[in-house]
Amino acid sequence: MTTNNPTDSEELSRQEAEELIDEIERRRSLKGLAALTVAVIGIAFSLFQLLLAAQSFTFTVPLPFVADWNASLQLLQANAVHVAFALVLTFLMFPASTGDGFVSRGLGRLVAVLTDPFEGESPVARLVEAIRNMFRWAFVDSDRSRVTPFDVVCMIAASLAAHYFLTEFSEIQDMRVFGLESGDPVTVVYPFLQPILGGLPIISEMSWALILGAIGVLLVLEATRRTLGLPLMIIVAIFIVYARWGYLISGNTPLLGLLAIPQLTWPDIVQNLWYNTENGVFGIPVTVSVSFIYIFILFGSFLEMSGAGQWFIDLAYAATGTRKGGPAKASILASGFMGTISGSSIANTVTTGAFTIPLMKESGYSAEFSGAVESSASSGGQILPPVMGAAAFLMVQYTATPFAEIIILATIPAIVFFFGVWVMVHLKAVEEGIGGIDAAETADTVEHLKQGWFYLVPIFLLLFYLIVERLSVSRSAWFTLVALVALITFIAAYSEKTRLTLFGSLSIIFGAELLSHVVAGVPVARLVGGGGGAGLPVAEAFGIVGPRVGWYAMLAGGITMLIHTDVQSKLLDLNPTVQSAAESAGDRAGRNLGKNQLFRTGTFVIKSMEEGARTAVPVVVAVAAAGIIPGVISVSGLGPNLTSLLLALSGGSIVVMLIVTAIASIILGMGMPTTVTYIILISMLATPLVEFGIPLLAAHLFILYFGVIADITPPVAVAAYAASGVAKSDPFETGVKAFSLSLNKAIVPFAFVLAPGIVLLREKANAADLPLREKYRVVSFADLAEVSYSIPEILIPVAGVFLGVIALGATVIGTLYGRVGRGERAAFALSSILLMAPLLLSTMVFDLIGFAGVTISVNGLLLELALRGVGFVLFVALVAKNRREATPTETSPTTAST
C-alpha cells in the first residue's frame, strides 16, 4: 500500500473544516456580542418554525406566571416573518464586501487618481482619504469579523418590513383590490415621524407599502449577492428589469417578439413580487420552506449534533472498510446518507470528507481521486430519497404529487448513481492494487449497531410517518424530531446506576398523566391549576397519553440527570461542537459544566437549533430570490410565449430540447444551490418538456439531476473545490475526476425521460383524454404483476441501466478484470449507451432523417428492446474478452470481489 506525505494525509480538525466552509461560503467568523446575537436570533428562528410545525399558523405560546400568548398568522405573514429572519441573519453572517471586489478595487483606483496630483499631506488628499475610510467603515469587512453600519441598516429595514406585515395586514388585503398607491404614507403609519418627514413631498405622499415592498425586493437581491454570489443576483435583477421594460420589445421581431409583454408599472410589479403568496418572494418556494424545508434542515441539524454523522461514517467503514478500495466505498455510503439530510453538498463534502478523504489517500488513492469520490457522493445525496436535500418537498408542491410517490419515483435512479460510483472506485482499486483497511482499525458491524441503534430509529420513524401513516411532511418531521430529542435525552440519562431512577420517573409521570385523564380528563398541570371535568375511559385516556410518551421521556431524563449529576452515558457521543459549546459556556460562567450531562444535553438542543438556522439561511434566501423569476413570468404572462419560443428553437426535436435543458441546468447551477436551479428552470423549461410528451415528474427529476451535476462540473464545481481544500489537491483536476465519476448521473436522466418505466411511471389508460400534465401515474403492485408490461418496460430497462453503468465504469477507469484498451473503451461506451438510453441514439437518428424530409414509423418498444439486446451482446462479448486476456493475478477472486 502506498501512502502520501504524512502531513497531507492528516485529518482536518473540526475548526479547520468550519473555517474552510466559511471561506467557501463567504461567511463571517464572529465573536463576542455579534456571535451571541446570531445565536439568539437563530434560536428564535428555529423556535418560530417549531411552533408552526407543531401547531400550524394558529398557535399558543405558554408564558409562566401570565396568561398564554395566542397568535394567528396568515400564510403571507408567516412567509414574511420567515424571510425576515433569514435576511437579518444574512446581514449578520455574510459581509457586504471584504474589500477585494471590483467595486472596492475601482474605488481604490479612483482615490489614487484623485489624490495623485496632490501631496499626501494636502487638504484634498486628506479629505479624499477620509471619505474613503468612512465608506470602508460603513461597508467593508475585510477580515470577515465585524458587523458594519450598512448591515445594521439592512437589518432594521428587514425588521420593519416584517413588522408591517404583522401590524397592517388589513391594509395589505385592501390594497389587493385598490392597488399599492392606495396605502397610507409612512407619516400616517408612524405618526411620530410627521414632524420629521411631513414636509417632504414624496415621502409624505407615497404609499409606505410601496416603499417597503421596493426596499424588501432590494434586500432580497442584496442577500442573494452575499450568500449565493453576484451571478444569481444579476439574473434575478434582469427579470425584474424585464418586467418593467419588456414591453419595449416589438411583437413583430422574429423569435424575440415572443418575449414581448404588456406594460407594467412599478406598483404592479412590487405588489406581485412582495405582497403575493402565489408568486414572487413569498410564493410557492418560500411556502415550501416554511412548511417543509426548514423543519427537515432542523431535523438534520439535531441528528448531526447528536453524533449520528460520525456514527454513520464509522458504520460505513465497519461494513465496507476492509473490502478492496474500502475507504472509498465507505465514503460513498456515508456521504450519500448525510448528503440527503444536509442538502448542502459543500458542507457535507467538508465535514464528512475531513474524515474520509485522508483515509482514501492513505489507502493509495490519489488526492484528486479521493476528493472526487467525496464530492461526487456528497452531491449525489441531493437525489437520494427520502429527503433529497430540499428538492423533494419542492417537487411535492410544484407537481401536486404525494411525498411517498416522489420517493418511489426517485429511488431507482439514485441507487443506479451510487452503484455506478461504487463500480468506478472498485475498478480504480483493481487498477491500482488498492486494498482495504486493516480489520483491527474498523469496528465490528454488529457491535457498532448495538452501540448506536437509536440513531436509526428517527430514520425509520420518518419513513413510517410518511409512507405508512401518510401524514403530512411537516407533521412527520415534527413527530420525528420530538422522538429524536426524546431518545437522545433518555439515552443521555441512562446508565446502570441511573436506570431505576430513569424508568421509575417515566413510569410515575406516565401513570400520573394517565390517571389525571381518567379522573378529570385533563393533564396533571391543568388539574393542579384547578382545571378539570368529567373523566375519560381508560382506553380513550391511553389514546391521548400514549402518543405523548416522547415528552414524558424528555422530562424523566431531565429529572434523572438533575438527581444524578455525575451520570455519563456509555452509548451517547454527542458532536464535538456540542461539547465545545458546553465547555465554553461553563468557562464564561466560571463553572465546570462541560461534564454535566444535563447541561450538555441542553446545549445539544440549543446548538442544534442555532446550527439549523445557520444552515437554513442560504436556502431561505435562495428560494426567496428564485421565487421572483416565476413571479415575473406570471405577472407578465410570459409563460406561454416562452414555451413557444423554446419549442421553436428546438425545431421539434426532443433530443435538442433535452440537451438545451441539461446545458442550461448545469450553467445556471454552477455555484448555486440546487434548489435555486430547480425553481428557476422548472418555471421556464418544465412546460416545454411536458409539451414533448415527457411525463411531468420525469421532467422535474431531469432538471434536478442536471442541477446537482453542476456542483461537480468544472470550472466552478463548488463541491469539488471544497473537496480539493480538504484533500490538498488541484481543484480543476478534482472537478474533472468528480464529473467523470458522476457521468452516469448525466446519462440516466436521458434514460428515464425516454423510458419512464425506469422511474416507475406508466401512462394512464385514458391518457388520450387527459391534459399533458396528468397522463402518467406511479405504478402499483398490480402493474408489476402484469408481466407483459413490467418485464419489457420496467425490468429490462432497469437491468440495462445497471449493466450500462458497469460498462461506463470500464470506459472511464479503463479497467475491468484487466486493462481495457482504447478501442475496447469506445466499444464499452457504445454498449453503455445502448444498455442505458438506446432511444437517445435512435431518436437522434430519426430527428436527423426527419430534418431531411424523410419520415420513418417504427414500433418504439420493439426498437428499444432490440437496441438494448445489441448492447447486451456487445457488453457480454467485451467482458468475456477482457477476462480472458487479463493476467491470473488480475482475475483472482480477491481482485474481482466488490
Coordinates of C-alpha atoms in Angstrom, one line a residue, residues 243-507:
A243 CA -40.9 43.0 -16.1
R244 CA -40.8 46.8 -16.2
W245 CA -39.4 47.4 -19.7
G246 CA -40.1 44.2 -21.6
Y247 CA -43.0 45.9 -23.3
L248 CA -40.4 47.8 -25.4
I249 CA -39.7 44.5 -27.3
S250 CA -41.7 44.6 -30.6
G251 CA -44.1 41.7 -31.1
N252 CA -43.1 41.8 -34.8
T253 CA -39.4 40.9 -34.1
P254 CA -38.7 37.3 -35.3
L255 CA -38.5 34.9 -32.4
L256 CA -37.7 37.6 -29.8
G257 CA -41.2 39.0 -30.5
L258 CA -42.5 36.1 -28.5
L259 CA -40.9 37.7 -25.4
A260 CA -43.0 40.9 -25.8
I261 CA -45.2 41.6 -22.7
P262 CA -47.8 44.2 -21.6
Q263 CA -46.6 47.4 -20.0
L264 CA -46.4 47.1 -16.2
T265 CA -45.9 49.9 -13.6
W266 CA -43.6 49.6 -10.6
P267 CA -46.6 49.4 -8.2
D268 CA -47.9 46.4 -10.2
I269 CA -44.5 44.7 -10.1
V270 CA -43.9 45.3 -6.4
Q271 CA -47.3 44.2 -5.4
N272 CA -46.9 40.9 -7.3
L273 CA -43.4 40.3 -6.1
W274 CA -43.8 41.3 -2.5
Y275 CA -47.4 41.1 -1.4
N276 CA -48.4 37.8 -3.0
T277 CA -48.2 34.1 -1.9
E278 CA -48.9 32.7 -5.4
N279 CA -45.7 34.0 -6.9
G280 CA -42.8 36.3 -6.1
V281 CA -40.7 36.5 -3.0
F282 CA -43.3 34.9 -0.7
G283 CA -44.6 32.4 -3.4
I284 CA -44.6 28.7 -3.5
P285 CA -40.8 28.2 -2.9
V286 CA -40.9 30.1 0.4
T287 CA -44.2 28.5 1.4
V288 CA -42.4 25.1 0.9
S289 CA -39.5 26.4 3.0
V290 CA -41.9 27.5 5.8
S291 CA -43.9 24.2 5.8
F292 CA -41.3 21.6 4.9
I293 CA -37.7 22.6 4.2
Y294 CA -36.8 24.3 7.5
I295 CA -38.1 21.6 9.7
F296 CA -36.1 19.0 7.8
I297 CA -33.0 21.1 8.0
L298 CA -33.6 21.3 11.7
F299 CA -34.1 17.6 11.9
G300 CA -30.8 17.1 10.1
S301 CA -29.1 19.5 12.5
F302 CA -30.4 17.7 15.5
L303 CA -29.2 14.4 14.0
E304 CA -25.8 15.7 13.2
M305 CA -25.3 17.4 16.7
S306 CA -26.4 14.1 18.4
G307 CA -23.3 12.4 17.0
A308 CA -25.1 10.5 14.2
G309 CA -22.9 11.8 11.5
Q310 CA -19.7 10.2 12.9
W311 CA -21.6 7.1 13.8
F312 CA -22.8 6.6 10.3
I313 CA -19.3 7.2 8.9
D314 CA -18.0 4.6 11.3
L315 CA -20.8 2.2 10.3
A316 CA -19.9 2.6 6.7
Y317 CA -16.3 1.8 7.4
A318 CA -17.3 -1.2 9.5
A319 CA -19.4 -2.5 6.7
T320 CA -17.1 -1.9 3.7
G321 CA -13.7 -0.7 5.0
T322 CA -11.9 -4.0 4.7
R323 CA -13.0 -4.6 1.1
K324 CA -10.9 -3.7 -1.9
G325 CA -11.0 0.0 -2.1
G326 CA -12.9 0.0 1.2
P327 CA -12.3 3.6 2.3
A328 CA -13.7 5.0 -0.9
K329 CA -16.7 2.7 -0.7
A330 CA -17.3 3.8 2.9
S331 CA -17.1 7.4 1.7
I332 CA -19.9 6.7 -0.8
L333 CA -22.2 5.2 1.8
A334 CA -21.5 7.8 4.5
S335 CA -21.6 10.9 2.2
G336 CA -24.7 9.8 0.4
F337 CA -26.6 9.3 3.6
M338 CA -25.5 12.6 5.2
G339 CA -25.9 14.5 2.0
T340 CA -29.6 13.6 1.6
I341 CA -30.3 15.1 5.0
S342 CA -28.0 18.2 5.0
G343 CA -28.9 19.3 1.5
S344 CA -25.6 21.1 1.2
S345 CA -23.0 19.4 -1.0
I346 CA -20.3 21.8 0.2
A347 CA -20.9 21.3 3.9
N348 CA -21.3 17.6 3.6
T349 CA -18.1 17.3 1.4
V350 CA -16.0 19.2 4.0
T351 CA -17.4 17.7 7.2
T352 CA -17.6 14.1 6.0
G353 CA -14.5 14.5 3.8
A354 CA -12.4 15.7 6.7
F355 CA -12.5 12.0 7.9
T356 CA -12.9 10.0 4.7
I357 CA -10.5 11.8 2.3
P358 CA -7.3 11.2 4.4
L359 CA -8.2 7.5 4.8
M360 CA -8.7 7.2 1.0
K361 CA -5.3 8.9 0.4
E362 CA -3.6 6.6 2.9
S363 CA -5.1 3.5 1.2
G364 CA -3.5 4.5 -2.1
Y365 CA -6.0 6.7 -4.0
S366 CA -4.6 9.9 -5.3
A367 CA -5.6 13.2 -3.7
E368 CA -7.6 14.3 -6.7
F369 CA -9.4 10.9 -6.9
S370 CA -10.1 11.0 -3.2
G371 CA -11.6 14.5 -3.4
A372 CA -13.6 13.5 -6.5
V373 CA -15.2 10.5 -4.7
E374 CA -16.2 12.5 -1.7
S375 CA -17.6 15.5 -3.7
S376 CA -19.4 13.2 -6.1
A377 CA -21.1 11.2 -3.4
S378 CA -21.9 14.3 -1.3
S379 CA -23.6 16.0 -4.3
G380 CA -25.5 12.8 -5.0
G381 CA -27.1 12.9 -1.6
Q382 CA -29.4 15.6 -3.0
I383 CA -31.0 13.0 -5.3
L384 CA -31.2 10.2 -2.7
P385 CA -34.6 9.6 -1.0
P386 CA -36.2 10.1 1.4
V387 CA -35.2 13.8 1.9
M388 CA -33.2 14.6 -1.3
G389 CA -31.9 17.9 0.2
A390 CA -34.9 20.2 -0.2
A391 CA -35.9 19.2 -3.7
A392 CA -38.3 16.5 -2.8
F393 CA -40.5 19.0 -1.0
L394 CA -40.5 21.4 -3.9
M395 CA -41.4 18.6 -6.2
V396 CA -44.4 17.7 -4.0
Q397 CA -45.6 21.3 -4.1
Y398 CA -45.0 22.0 -7.8
T399 CA -46.4 18.7 -9.1
A400 CA -49.1 18.2 -6.5
T401 CA -47.8 14.7 -6.0
P402 CA -47.8 12.8 -2.7
F403 CA -44.4 12.6 -1.0
A404 CA -44.5 8.8 -1.0
E405 CA -44.7 8.8 -4.8
I406 CA -41.8 11.2 -5.1
I407 CA -39.7 8.7 -3.0
I408 CA -40.8 5.8 -5.3
L409 CA -40.0 7.8 -8.4
A410 CA -36.5 8.8 -7.3
T411 CA -35.3 5.6 -5.7
I412 CA -34.1 3.6 -8.7
P413 CA -32.1 6.4 -10.4
A414 CA -30.4 7.3 -7.1
I415 CA -29.4 3.7 -6.5
V416 CA -28.1 3.5 -10.0
F417 CA -26.0 6.6 -9.4
F418 CA -24.4 5.3 -6.2
F419 CA -23.9 1.9 -7.7
G420 CA -22.1 3.5 -10.7
V421 CA -19.7 5.4 -8.4
W422 CA -19.2 2.3 -6.3
V423 CA -18.2 0.3 -9.5
M424 CA -15.8 3.0 -10.6
V425 CA -14.0 3.2 -7.2
H426 CA -13.8 -0.6 -7.2
L427 CA -12.3 -0.7 -10.7
K428 CA -9.8 2.0 -9.7
A429 CA -8.8 -0.1 -6.8
V430 CA -8.3 -3.1 -9.1
E431 CA -6.2 -0.9 -11.4
E432 CA -4.0 0.5 -8.6
G433 CA -4.0 -2.6 -6.4
I434 CA -5.6 -0.8 -3.5
G435 CA -6.8 -2.9 -0.7
G436 CA -8.9 -2.1 2.3
I437 CA -8.3 -1.0 5.9
D438 CA -6.9 -3.5 8.4
A439 CA -9.8 -5.2 10.2
A440 CA -8.3 -4.1 13.5
E441 CA -8.8 -0.5 12.6
T442 CA -12.6 -0.8 12.0
A443 CA -15.4 -1.6 14.4
D444 CA -17.4 -4.8 14.3
T445 CA -20.6 -4.1 12.4
V446 CA -22.9 -5.8 14.9
E447 CA -21.2 -4.2 17.9
H448 CA -21.3 -0.8 16.3
L449 CA -25.1 -1.2 15.6
K450 CA -25.6 -2.2 19.3
Q451 CA -23.8 1.0 20.3
G452 CA -25.8 3.4 18.2
W453 CA -29.0 1.6 17.2
F454 CA -31.0 4.6 18.4
Y455 CA -29.7 6.8 15.6
L456 CA -31.6 4.6 13.1
V457 CA -34.9 5.0 15.0
P458 CA -35.7 8.5 13.8
I459 CA -35.0 7.5 10.1
F460 CA -37.4 4.6 10.3
L461 CA -39.9 6.7 12.2
L462 CA -39.8 9.3 9.5
L463 CA -40.4 6.7 6.7
F464 CA -43.2 5.2 8.8
Y465 CA -45.0 8.5 9.2
L466 CA -44.5 9.5 5.6
I467 CA -45.3 6.2 3.8
V468 CA -47.4 4.1 6.2
E469 CA -49.3 6.7 8.2
R470 CA -49.3 9.1 5.2
L471 CA -49.0 12.1 7.5
S472 CA -48.1 15.5 6.0
V473 CA -44.5 16.2 5.5
S474 CA -44.4 18.8 8.3
R475 CA -46.2 16.7 10.8
S476 CA -44.0 13.7 10.0
A477 CA -40.9 15.8 10.5
W478 CA -42.3 17.3 13.8
F479 CA -43.1 13.9 15.3
T480 CA -39.7 12.5 14.2
L481 CA -37.9 15.5 15.7
V482 CA -39.7 15.1 19.0
A483 CA -38.8 11.4 19.0
L484 CA -35.2 12.1 18.2
V485 CA -34.8 14.6 21.1
A486 CA -36.6 12.2 23.5
L487 CA -34.3 9.4 22.5
I488 CA -31.2 11.5 23.0
T489 CA -32.4 12.8 26.3
F490 CA -33.3 9.3 27.5
I491 CA -30.0 7.7 26.3
A492 CA -28.0 10.6 27.9
A493 CA -29.6 9.9 31.3
Y494 CA -29.3 6.1 31.1
S495 CA -26.6 4.1 32.9
E496 CA -26.6 1.1 35.2
K497 CA -26.6 3.5 38.1
T498 CA -29.5 5.6 36.9
R499 CA -31.8 3.2 35.2
L500 CA -34.0 2.6 38.2
T501 CA -34.5 6.3 38.6
L502 CA -35.0 6.9 34.9
F503 CA -37.6 4.2 34.4
G504 CA -39.2 4.9 37.7
S505 CA -39.6 8.6 36.8
L506 CA -41.0 7.7 33.4
S507 CA -43.5 5.3 35.0

